[in-house]
Short mmCIF file of C-alpha atoms and ligand atoms in Angstrom, two decimals:
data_model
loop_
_atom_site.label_atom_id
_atom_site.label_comp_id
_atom_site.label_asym_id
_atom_site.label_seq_id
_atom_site.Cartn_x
_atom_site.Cartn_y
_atom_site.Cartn_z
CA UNK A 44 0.00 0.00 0.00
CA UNK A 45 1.44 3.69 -0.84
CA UNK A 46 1.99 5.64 2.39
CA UNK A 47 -1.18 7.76 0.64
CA UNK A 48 -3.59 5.01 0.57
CA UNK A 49 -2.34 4.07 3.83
CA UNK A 50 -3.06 7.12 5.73
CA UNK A 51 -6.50 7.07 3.89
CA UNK A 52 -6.79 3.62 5.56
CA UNK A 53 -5.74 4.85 8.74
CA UNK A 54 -8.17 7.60 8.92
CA UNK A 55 -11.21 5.81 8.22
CA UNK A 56 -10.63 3.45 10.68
CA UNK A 57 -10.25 6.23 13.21
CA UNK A 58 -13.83 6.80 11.90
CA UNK A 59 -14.85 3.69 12.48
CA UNK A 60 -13.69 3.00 15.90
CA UNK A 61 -15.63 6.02 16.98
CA UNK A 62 -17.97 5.45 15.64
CA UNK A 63 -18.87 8.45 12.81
CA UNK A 64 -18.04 6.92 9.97
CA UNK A 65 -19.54 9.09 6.84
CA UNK A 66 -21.73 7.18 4.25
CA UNK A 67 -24.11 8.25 1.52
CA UNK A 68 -27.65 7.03 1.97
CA UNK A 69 -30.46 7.25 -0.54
CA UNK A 70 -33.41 7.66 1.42
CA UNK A 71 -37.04 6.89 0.01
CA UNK A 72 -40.66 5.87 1.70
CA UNK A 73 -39.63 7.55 4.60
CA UNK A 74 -41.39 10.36 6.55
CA UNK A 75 -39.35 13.47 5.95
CA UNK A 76 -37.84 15.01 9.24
CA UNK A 77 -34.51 15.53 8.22
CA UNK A 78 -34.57 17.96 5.02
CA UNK A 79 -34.09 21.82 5.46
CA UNK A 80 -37.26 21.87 2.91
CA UNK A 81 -39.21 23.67 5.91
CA UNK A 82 -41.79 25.49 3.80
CA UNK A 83 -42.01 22.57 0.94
CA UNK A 84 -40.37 24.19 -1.55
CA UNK A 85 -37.85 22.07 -3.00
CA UNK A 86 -40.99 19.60 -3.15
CA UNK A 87 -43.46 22.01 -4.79
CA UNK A 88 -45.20 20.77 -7.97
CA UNK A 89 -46.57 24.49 -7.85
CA UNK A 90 -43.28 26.50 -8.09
CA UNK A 91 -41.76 23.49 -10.84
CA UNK A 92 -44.91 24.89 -12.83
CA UNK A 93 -44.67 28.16 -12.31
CA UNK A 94 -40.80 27.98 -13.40
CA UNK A 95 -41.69 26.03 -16.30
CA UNK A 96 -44.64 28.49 -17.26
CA UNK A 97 -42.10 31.51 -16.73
CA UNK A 98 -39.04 29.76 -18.58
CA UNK A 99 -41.18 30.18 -22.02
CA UNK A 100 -39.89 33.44 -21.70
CA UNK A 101 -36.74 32.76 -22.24
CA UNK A 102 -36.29 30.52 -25.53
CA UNK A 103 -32.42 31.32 -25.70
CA UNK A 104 -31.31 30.64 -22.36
CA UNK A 105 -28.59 28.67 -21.83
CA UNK A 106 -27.64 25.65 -20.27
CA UNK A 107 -25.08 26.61 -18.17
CA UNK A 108 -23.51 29.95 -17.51
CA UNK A 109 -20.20 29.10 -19.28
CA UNK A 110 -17.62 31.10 -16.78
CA UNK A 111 -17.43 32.96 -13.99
CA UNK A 112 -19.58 36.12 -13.00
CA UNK A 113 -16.63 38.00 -14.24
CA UNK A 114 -16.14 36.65 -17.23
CA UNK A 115 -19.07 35.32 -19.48
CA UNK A 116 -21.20 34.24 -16.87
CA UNK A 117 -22.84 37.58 -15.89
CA UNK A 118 -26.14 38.81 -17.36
CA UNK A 119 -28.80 41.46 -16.91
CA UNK A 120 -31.01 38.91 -15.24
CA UNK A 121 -28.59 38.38 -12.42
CA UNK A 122 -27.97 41.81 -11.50
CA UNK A 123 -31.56 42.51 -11.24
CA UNK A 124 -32.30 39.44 -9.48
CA UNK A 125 -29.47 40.62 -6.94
CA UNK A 126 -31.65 43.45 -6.56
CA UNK A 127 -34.68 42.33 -6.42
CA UNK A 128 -33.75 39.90 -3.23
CA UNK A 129 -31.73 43.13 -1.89
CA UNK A 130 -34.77 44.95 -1.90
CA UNK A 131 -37.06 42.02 -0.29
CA UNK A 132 -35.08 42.12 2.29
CA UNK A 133 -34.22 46.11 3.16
CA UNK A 134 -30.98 46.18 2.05
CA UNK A 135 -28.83 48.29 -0.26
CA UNK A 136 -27.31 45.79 -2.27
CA UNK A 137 -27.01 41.78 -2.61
CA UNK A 138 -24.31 39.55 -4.59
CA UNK A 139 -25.20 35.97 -5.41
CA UNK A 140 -22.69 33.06 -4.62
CA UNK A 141 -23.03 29.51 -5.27
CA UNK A 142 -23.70 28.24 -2.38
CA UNK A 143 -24.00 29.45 1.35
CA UNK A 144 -20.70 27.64 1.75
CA UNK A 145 -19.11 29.57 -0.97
CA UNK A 146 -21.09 33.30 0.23
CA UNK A 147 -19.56 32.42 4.30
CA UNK A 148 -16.19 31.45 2.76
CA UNK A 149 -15.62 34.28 0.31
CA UNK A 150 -17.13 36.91 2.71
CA UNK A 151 -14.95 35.74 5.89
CA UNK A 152 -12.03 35.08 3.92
CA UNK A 153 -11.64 38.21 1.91
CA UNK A 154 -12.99 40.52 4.91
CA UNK A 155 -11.45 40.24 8.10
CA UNK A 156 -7.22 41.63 7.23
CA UNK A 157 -4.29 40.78 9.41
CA UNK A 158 -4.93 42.81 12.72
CA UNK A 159 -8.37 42.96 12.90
CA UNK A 160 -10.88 40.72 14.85
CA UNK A 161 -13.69 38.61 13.62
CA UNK A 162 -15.29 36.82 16.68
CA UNK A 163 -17.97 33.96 16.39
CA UNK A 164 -20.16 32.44 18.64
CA UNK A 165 -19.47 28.83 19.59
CA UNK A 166 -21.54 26.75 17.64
CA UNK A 167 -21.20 29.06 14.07
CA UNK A 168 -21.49 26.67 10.67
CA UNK A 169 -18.52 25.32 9.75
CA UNK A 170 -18.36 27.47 6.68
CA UNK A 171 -17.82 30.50 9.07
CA UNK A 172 -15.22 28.63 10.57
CA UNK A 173 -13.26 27.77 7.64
CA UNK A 174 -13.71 31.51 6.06
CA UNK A 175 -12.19 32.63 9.34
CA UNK A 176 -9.56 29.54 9.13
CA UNK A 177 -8.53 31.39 5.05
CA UNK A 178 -8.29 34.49 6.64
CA UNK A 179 -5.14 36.45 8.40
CA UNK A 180 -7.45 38.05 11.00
CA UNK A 181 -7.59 37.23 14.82
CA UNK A 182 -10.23 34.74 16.03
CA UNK A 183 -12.22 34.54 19.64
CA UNK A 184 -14.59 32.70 20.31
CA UNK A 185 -17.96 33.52 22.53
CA UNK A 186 -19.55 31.04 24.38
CA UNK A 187 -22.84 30.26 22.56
CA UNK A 188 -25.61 32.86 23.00
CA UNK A 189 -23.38 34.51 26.24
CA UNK A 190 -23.36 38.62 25.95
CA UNK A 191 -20.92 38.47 28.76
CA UNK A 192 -18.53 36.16 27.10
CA UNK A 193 -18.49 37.78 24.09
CA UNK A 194 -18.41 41.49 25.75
CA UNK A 195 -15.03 40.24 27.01
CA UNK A 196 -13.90 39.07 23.67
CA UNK A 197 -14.55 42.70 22.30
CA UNK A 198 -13.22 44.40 25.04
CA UNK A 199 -9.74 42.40 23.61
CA UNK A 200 -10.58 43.01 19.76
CA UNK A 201 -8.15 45.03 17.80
CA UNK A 202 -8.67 46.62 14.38
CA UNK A 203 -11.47 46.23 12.96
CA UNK A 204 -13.95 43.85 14.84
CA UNK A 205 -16.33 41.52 12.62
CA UNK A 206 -18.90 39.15 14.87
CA UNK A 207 -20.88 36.53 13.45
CA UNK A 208 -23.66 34.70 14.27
CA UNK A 209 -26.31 32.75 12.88
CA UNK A 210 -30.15 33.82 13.66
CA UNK A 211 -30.85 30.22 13.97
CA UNK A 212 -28.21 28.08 14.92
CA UNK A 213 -28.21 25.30 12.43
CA UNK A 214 -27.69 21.62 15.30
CA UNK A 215 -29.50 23.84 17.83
CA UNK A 216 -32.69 25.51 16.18
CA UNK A 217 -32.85 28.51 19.10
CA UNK A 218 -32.30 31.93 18.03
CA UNK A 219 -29.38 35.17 18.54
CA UNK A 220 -30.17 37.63 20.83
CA UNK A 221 -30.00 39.71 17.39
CA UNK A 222 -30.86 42.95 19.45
CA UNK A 223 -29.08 42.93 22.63
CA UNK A 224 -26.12 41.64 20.00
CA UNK A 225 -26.71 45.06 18.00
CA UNK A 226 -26.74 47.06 20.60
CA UNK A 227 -23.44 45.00 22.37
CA UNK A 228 -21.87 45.79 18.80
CA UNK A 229 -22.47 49.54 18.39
CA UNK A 230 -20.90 49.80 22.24
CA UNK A 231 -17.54 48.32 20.83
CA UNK A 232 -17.82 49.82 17.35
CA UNK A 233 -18.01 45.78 15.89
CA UNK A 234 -19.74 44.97 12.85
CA UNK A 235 -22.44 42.40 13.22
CA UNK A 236 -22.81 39.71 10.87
CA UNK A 237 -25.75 37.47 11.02
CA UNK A 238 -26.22 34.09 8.85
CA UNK A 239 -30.08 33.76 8.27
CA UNK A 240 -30.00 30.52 6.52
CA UNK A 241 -32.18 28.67 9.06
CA UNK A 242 -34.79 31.73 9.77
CA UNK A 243 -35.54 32.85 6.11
CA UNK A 244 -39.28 31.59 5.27
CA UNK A 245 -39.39 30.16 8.58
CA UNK A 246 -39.87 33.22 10.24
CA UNK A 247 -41.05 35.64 7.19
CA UNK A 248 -38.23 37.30 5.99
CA UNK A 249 -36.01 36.43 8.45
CA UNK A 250 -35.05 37.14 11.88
CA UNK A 251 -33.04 40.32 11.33
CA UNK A 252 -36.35 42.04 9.40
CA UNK A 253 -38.54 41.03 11.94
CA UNK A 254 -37.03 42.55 14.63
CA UNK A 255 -36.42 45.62 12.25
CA UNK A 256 -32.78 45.74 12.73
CA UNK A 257 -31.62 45.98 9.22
CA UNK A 258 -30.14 49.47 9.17
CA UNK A 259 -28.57 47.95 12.63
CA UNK A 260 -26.37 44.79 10.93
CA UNK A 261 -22.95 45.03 8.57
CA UNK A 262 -24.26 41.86 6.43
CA UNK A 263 -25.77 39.03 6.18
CA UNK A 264 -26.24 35.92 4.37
CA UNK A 265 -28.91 34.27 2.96
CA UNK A 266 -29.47 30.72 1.67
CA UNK A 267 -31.65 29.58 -1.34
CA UNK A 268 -31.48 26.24 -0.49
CA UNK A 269 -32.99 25.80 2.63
CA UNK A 270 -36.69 27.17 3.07
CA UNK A 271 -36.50 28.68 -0.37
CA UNK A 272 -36.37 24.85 -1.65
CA UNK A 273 -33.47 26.47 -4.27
CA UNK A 274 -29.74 26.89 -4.40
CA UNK A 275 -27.24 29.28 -3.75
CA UNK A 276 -27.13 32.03 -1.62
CA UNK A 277 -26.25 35.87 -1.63
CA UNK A 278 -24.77 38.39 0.80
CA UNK A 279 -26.62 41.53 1.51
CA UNK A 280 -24.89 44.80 2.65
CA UNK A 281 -23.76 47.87 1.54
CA UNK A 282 -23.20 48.76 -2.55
CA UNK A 283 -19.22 48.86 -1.47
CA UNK A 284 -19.47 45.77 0.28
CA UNK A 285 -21.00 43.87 -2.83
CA UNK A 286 -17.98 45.58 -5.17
CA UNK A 287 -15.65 44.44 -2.30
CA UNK A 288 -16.51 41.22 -2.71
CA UNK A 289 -16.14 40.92 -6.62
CA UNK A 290 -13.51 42.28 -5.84
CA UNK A 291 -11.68 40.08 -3.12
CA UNK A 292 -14.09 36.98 -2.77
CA UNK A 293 -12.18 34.41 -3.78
CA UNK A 294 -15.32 31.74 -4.03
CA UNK A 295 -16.90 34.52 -5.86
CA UNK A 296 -14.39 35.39 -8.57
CA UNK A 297 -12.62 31.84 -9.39
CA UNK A 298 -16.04 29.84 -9.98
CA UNK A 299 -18.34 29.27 -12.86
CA UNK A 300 -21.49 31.58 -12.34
CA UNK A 301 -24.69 29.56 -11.22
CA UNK A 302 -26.78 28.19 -14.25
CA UNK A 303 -30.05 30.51 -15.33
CA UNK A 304 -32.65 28.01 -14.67
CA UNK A 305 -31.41 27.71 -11.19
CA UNK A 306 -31.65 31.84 -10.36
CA UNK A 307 -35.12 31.66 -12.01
CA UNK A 308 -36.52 29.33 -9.61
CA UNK A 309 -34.69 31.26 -6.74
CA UNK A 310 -36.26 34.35 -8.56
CA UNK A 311 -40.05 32.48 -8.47
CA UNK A 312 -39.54 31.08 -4.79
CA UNK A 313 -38.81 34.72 -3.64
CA UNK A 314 -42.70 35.25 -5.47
CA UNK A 315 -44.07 32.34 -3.35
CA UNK A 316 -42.59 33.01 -0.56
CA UNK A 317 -44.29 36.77 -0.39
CA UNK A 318 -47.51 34.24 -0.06
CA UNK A 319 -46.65 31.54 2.11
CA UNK A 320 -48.04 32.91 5.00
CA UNK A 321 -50.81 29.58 5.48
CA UNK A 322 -47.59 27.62 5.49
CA UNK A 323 -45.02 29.49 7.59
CA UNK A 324 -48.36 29.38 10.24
CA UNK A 325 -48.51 25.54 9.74
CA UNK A 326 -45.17 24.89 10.72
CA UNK A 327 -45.33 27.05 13.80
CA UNK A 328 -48.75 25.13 14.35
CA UNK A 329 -46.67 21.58 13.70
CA UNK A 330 -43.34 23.01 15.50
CA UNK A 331 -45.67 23.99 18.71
CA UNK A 332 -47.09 20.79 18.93
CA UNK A 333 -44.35 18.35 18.49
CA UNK A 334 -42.60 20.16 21.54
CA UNK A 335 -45.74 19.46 23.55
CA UNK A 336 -45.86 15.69 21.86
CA UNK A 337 -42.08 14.77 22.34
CA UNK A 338 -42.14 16.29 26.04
CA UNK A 339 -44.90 14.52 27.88
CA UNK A 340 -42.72 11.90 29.01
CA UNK A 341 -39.81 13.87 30.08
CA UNK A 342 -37.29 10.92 28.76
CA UNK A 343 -34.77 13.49 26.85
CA UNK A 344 -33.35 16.51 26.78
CA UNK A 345 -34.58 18.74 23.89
CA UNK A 346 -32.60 21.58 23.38
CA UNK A 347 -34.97 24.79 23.38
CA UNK A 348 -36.37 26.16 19.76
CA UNK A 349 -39.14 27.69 18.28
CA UNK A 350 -38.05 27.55 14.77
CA UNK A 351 -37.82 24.03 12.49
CA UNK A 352 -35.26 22.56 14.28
CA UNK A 353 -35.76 20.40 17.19
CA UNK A 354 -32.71 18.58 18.23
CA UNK A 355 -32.64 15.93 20.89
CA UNK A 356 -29.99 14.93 22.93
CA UNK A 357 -29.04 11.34 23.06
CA UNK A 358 -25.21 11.53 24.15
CA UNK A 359 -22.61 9.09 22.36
CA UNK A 360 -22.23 8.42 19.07
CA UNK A 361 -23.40 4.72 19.00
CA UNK A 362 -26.60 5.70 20.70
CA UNK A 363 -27.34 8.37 18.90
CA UNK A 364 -27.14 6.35 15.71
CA UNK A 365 -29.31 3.28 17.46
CA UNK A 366 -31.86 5.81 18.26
CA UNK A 367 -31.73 7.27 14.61
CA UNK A 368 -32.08 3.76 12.78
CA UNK A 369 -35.18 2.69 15.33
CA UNK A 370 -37.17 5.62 14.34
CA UNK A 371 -35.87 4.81 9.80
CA UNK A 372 -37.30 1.11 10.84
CA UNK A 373 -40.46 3.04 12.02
CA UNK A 374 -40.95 4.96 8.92
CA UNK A 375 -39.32 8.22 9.50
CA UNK A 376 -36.20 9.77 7.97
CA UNK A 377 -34.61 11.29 11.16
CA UNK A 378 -30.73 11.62 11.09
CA UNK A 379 -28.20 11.35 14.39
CA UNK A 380 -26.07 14.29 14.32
CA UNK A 381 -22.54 12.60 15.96
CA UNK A 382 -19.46 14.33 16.99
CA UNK A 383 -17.19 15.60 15.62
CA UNK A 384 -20.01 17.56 13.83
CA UNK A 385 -21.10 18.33 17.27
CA UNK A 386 -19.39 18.25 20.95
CA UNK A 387 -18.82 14.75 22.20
CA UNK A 388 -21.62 14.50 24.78
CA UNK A 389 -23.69 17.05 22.60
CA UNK A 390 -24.84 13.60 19.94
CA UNK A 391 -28.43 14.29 19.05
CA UNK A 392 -31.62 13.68 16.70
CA UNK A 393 -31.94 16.48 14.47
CA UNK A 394 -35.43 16.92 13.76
CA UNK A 395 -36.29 19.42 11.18
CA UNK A 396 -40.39 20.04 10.66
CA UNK A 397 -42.19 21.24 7.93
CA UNK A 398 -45.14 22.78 6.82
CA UNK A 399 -45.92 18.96 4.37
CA UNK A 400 -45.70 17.17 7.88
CA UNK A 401 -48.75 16.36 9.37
CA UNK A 402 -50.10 16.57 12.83
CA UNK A 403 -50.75 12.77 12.85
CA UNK A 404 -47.07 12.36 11.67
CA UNK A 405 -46.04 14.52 14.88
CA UNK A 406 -47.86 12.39 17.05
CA UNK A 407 -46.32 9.20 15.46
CA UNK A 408 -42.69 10.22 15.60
CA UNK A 409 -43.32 11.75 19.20
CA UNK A 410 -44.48 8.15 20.65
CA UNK A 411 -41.48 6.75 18.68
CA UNK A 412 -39.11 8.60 20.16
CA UNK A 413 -40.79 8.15 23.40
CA UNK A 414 -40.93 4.32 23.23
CA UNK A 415 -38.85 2.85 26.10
CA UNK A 416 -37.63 -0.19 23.25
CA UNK A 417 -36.21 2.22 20.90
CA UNK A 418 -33.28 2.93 22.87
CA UNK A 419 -32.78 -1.28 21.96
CA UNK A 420 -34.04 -1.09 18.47
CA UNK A 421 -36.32 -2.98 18.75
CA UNK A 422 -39.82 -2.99 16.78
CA UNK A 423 -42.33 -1.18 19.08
C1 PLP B 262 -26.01 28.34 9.11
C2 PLP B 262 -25.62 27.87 7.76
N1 PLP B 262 -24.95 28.69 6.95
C3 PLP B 262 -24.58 28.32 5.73
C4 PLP B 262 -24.85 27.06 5.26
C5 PLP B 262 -24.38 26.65 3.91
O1 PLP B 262 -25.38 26.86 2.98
P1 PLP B 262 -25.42 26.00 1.64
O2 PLP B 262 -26.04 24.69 2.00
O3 PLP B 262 -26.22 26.81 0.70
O4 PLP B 262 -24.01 25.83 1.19
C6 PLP B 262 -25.57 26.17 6.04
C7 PLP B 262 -25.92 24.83 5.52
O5 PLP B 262 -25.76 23.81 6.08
C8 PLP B 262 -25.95 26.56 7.34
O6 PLP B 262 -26.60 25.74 8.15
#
């Protein structure tokens, strides 16, 4: 074996001694509590129509975007789609990335210079993390959701002080403090950054509009893929933050521009979204009640949440999983989220709801999870 092949080898056995070894699944037949699809989106025969209805429109378009936005791959429709989601959601000016991975990485990369401070709470996406990890900037760390903590952090920030959070924390489902954060902010002169990839369509907007705090923030990022049922993602800021970042975003500049048929059905989910309303309700109705469900018997921890994402804690990594495949055997796609994606101890059920759930399927998975056998996997 080459030393290569036999580091690979080493590795995944590492993985699979502690049990977190990766695989891809194809999942089918299977309740769906697992996808980020919150408002039903990436499911909807409604908005496939209405993008096939609105594509007629454009006989020519292409197949692919054939370079990068700076290159061939720009076009008139981009730029005003840019604007368009800029001004859904109050702010000057939006650029479009591939990917929420790619919008975190080029933003936190290219940002942040050596000397100056970006600061992140705990339990930020990894994308954050690895921006931060590309760029020459200082890093602290706040204990999750703790103004204290992070008021000591800023008190030793130098240069220019970035902090980032997300509105909804993506394992955890509970929310920022977004306005004591603002104000915390202002006091040090730090520029707040909020992720809203887990609170767009969930709650409206997103967490940052409906607290009316967008004059208040320095950016933030927004996902297409998650409630919006799309892909890709833009930033939203100021005019000479989106030129900064065609600028100096490296995940912007050195990739092929995203393909036309994907911004039009980002461009038509923004439309539906503006009348979601029954669903967004729904899922409050469905998130409300599975707390209620999941807590009569008072058998696990469940990490506080109002928004989709209801994690329970089952600590370990082989438990976790056990749990995870009694509740597949019982007809519903529910995932353990292990360490190292998590803290050891912090193992869990990630339960995501939507608005296509229904309140029998709540009362179904609640039971499940409640049945004394499933920690055996055993058939109830
Ligand atoms: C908080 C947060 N930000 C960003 C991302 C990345 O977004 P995308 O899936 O569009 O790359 C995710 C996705 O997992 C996320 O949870």
């Amino acid at each position: 074996m080459s030393q290569a092949e036999d580091f690979i080898q080493k590795k995944l056995t590492e993985r699979l001694q502690l049990d977190n070894f990766r695989v891809l699944k194809t999942v089918s037949g299977l309740v769906d509590f697992c996808s980020n699809d919150y408002l039903g989106f990436a499911r909807s025969e409604k908005l496939k129509a209405l993008v096939e209805a609105e594509i007629q429109q454009y006989p020519n378009y292409p197949n692919g975007s054939g370079g990068s936005r700076l290159l061939t791959g720009n076009t008139a429709f981009t730029e005003a789609l840019e604007q368009q989601i800029a001004d859904f959601h109050q702010a000057e000016a939006g650029l479009i990335f591939n990917s929420g991975y790619d919008a975190n990485l080029g933003l936190f990369a290219s940002l942040p210079q050596r000397g100056d401070t970006i600061i992140t709470d705990e339990l930020i996406h990894a994308c954050i993390i690895d921006g931060v990890r590309l760029s020459y900037a200082n890093r602290f760390i706040f204990k999750h959701n703790d103004l204290n903590d992070l008021e000591k952090k800023l008190q030793n920030a130098k240069g220019i002080i970035y902090v980032a959070v997300e509105s909804v924390y993506s394992m955890d489902g509970d929310e920022a403090p977004l306005a004591d954060l603002v104000t915390l902010a202002q006091k040090y002169n730090a520029n707040l950054i909020v992720d809203e990839a887990h609170a767009t369509g969930v709650f409206g907007s997103g967490l940052v509009q409906k607290l009316k705090l967008e004059n208040e923030v320095f950016a933030r990022t927004v996902t297409f893929g998650k409630a919006l049922g799309s892909h890709g993602a833009i930033v939203l800021g100021s005019e000479n933050l989106r030129n900064y970042l065609i600028n100096f975003a490296r995940s912007f500049i050195y990739t092929t521009a995203p393909a036309f048929h994907q911004l039009l059905t980002t461009k038509i989910a923004y439309q539906l979204l503006k009348s979601s309303q029954k669903e967004q309700k729904k899922l409050n109705k469905l998130i409300a009640m599975f707390k209620k469900e999941v807590q009569k018997k008072h058998q696990y921890q469940l990490i506080e949440s109002n928004s989709a994402i209801q994690s329970i804690l089952i600590p370990g990594n082989a438990e976790a999983k056990q749990k995870a495949a009694f509740l597949q055997k019982n007809g519903f796609d529910v995932r353990a989220i292990l360490s190292s994606t998590v803290a050891a101890g912090m193992e869990r059920l990630r339960i995501c709801l939507h608005s296509y759930n229904t309140e029998a399927e709540i009362i179904r998975l609640s039971s499940a999870i409640n049945n004394p056998l499933s920690a055996n996997n055993h058939e109830p």
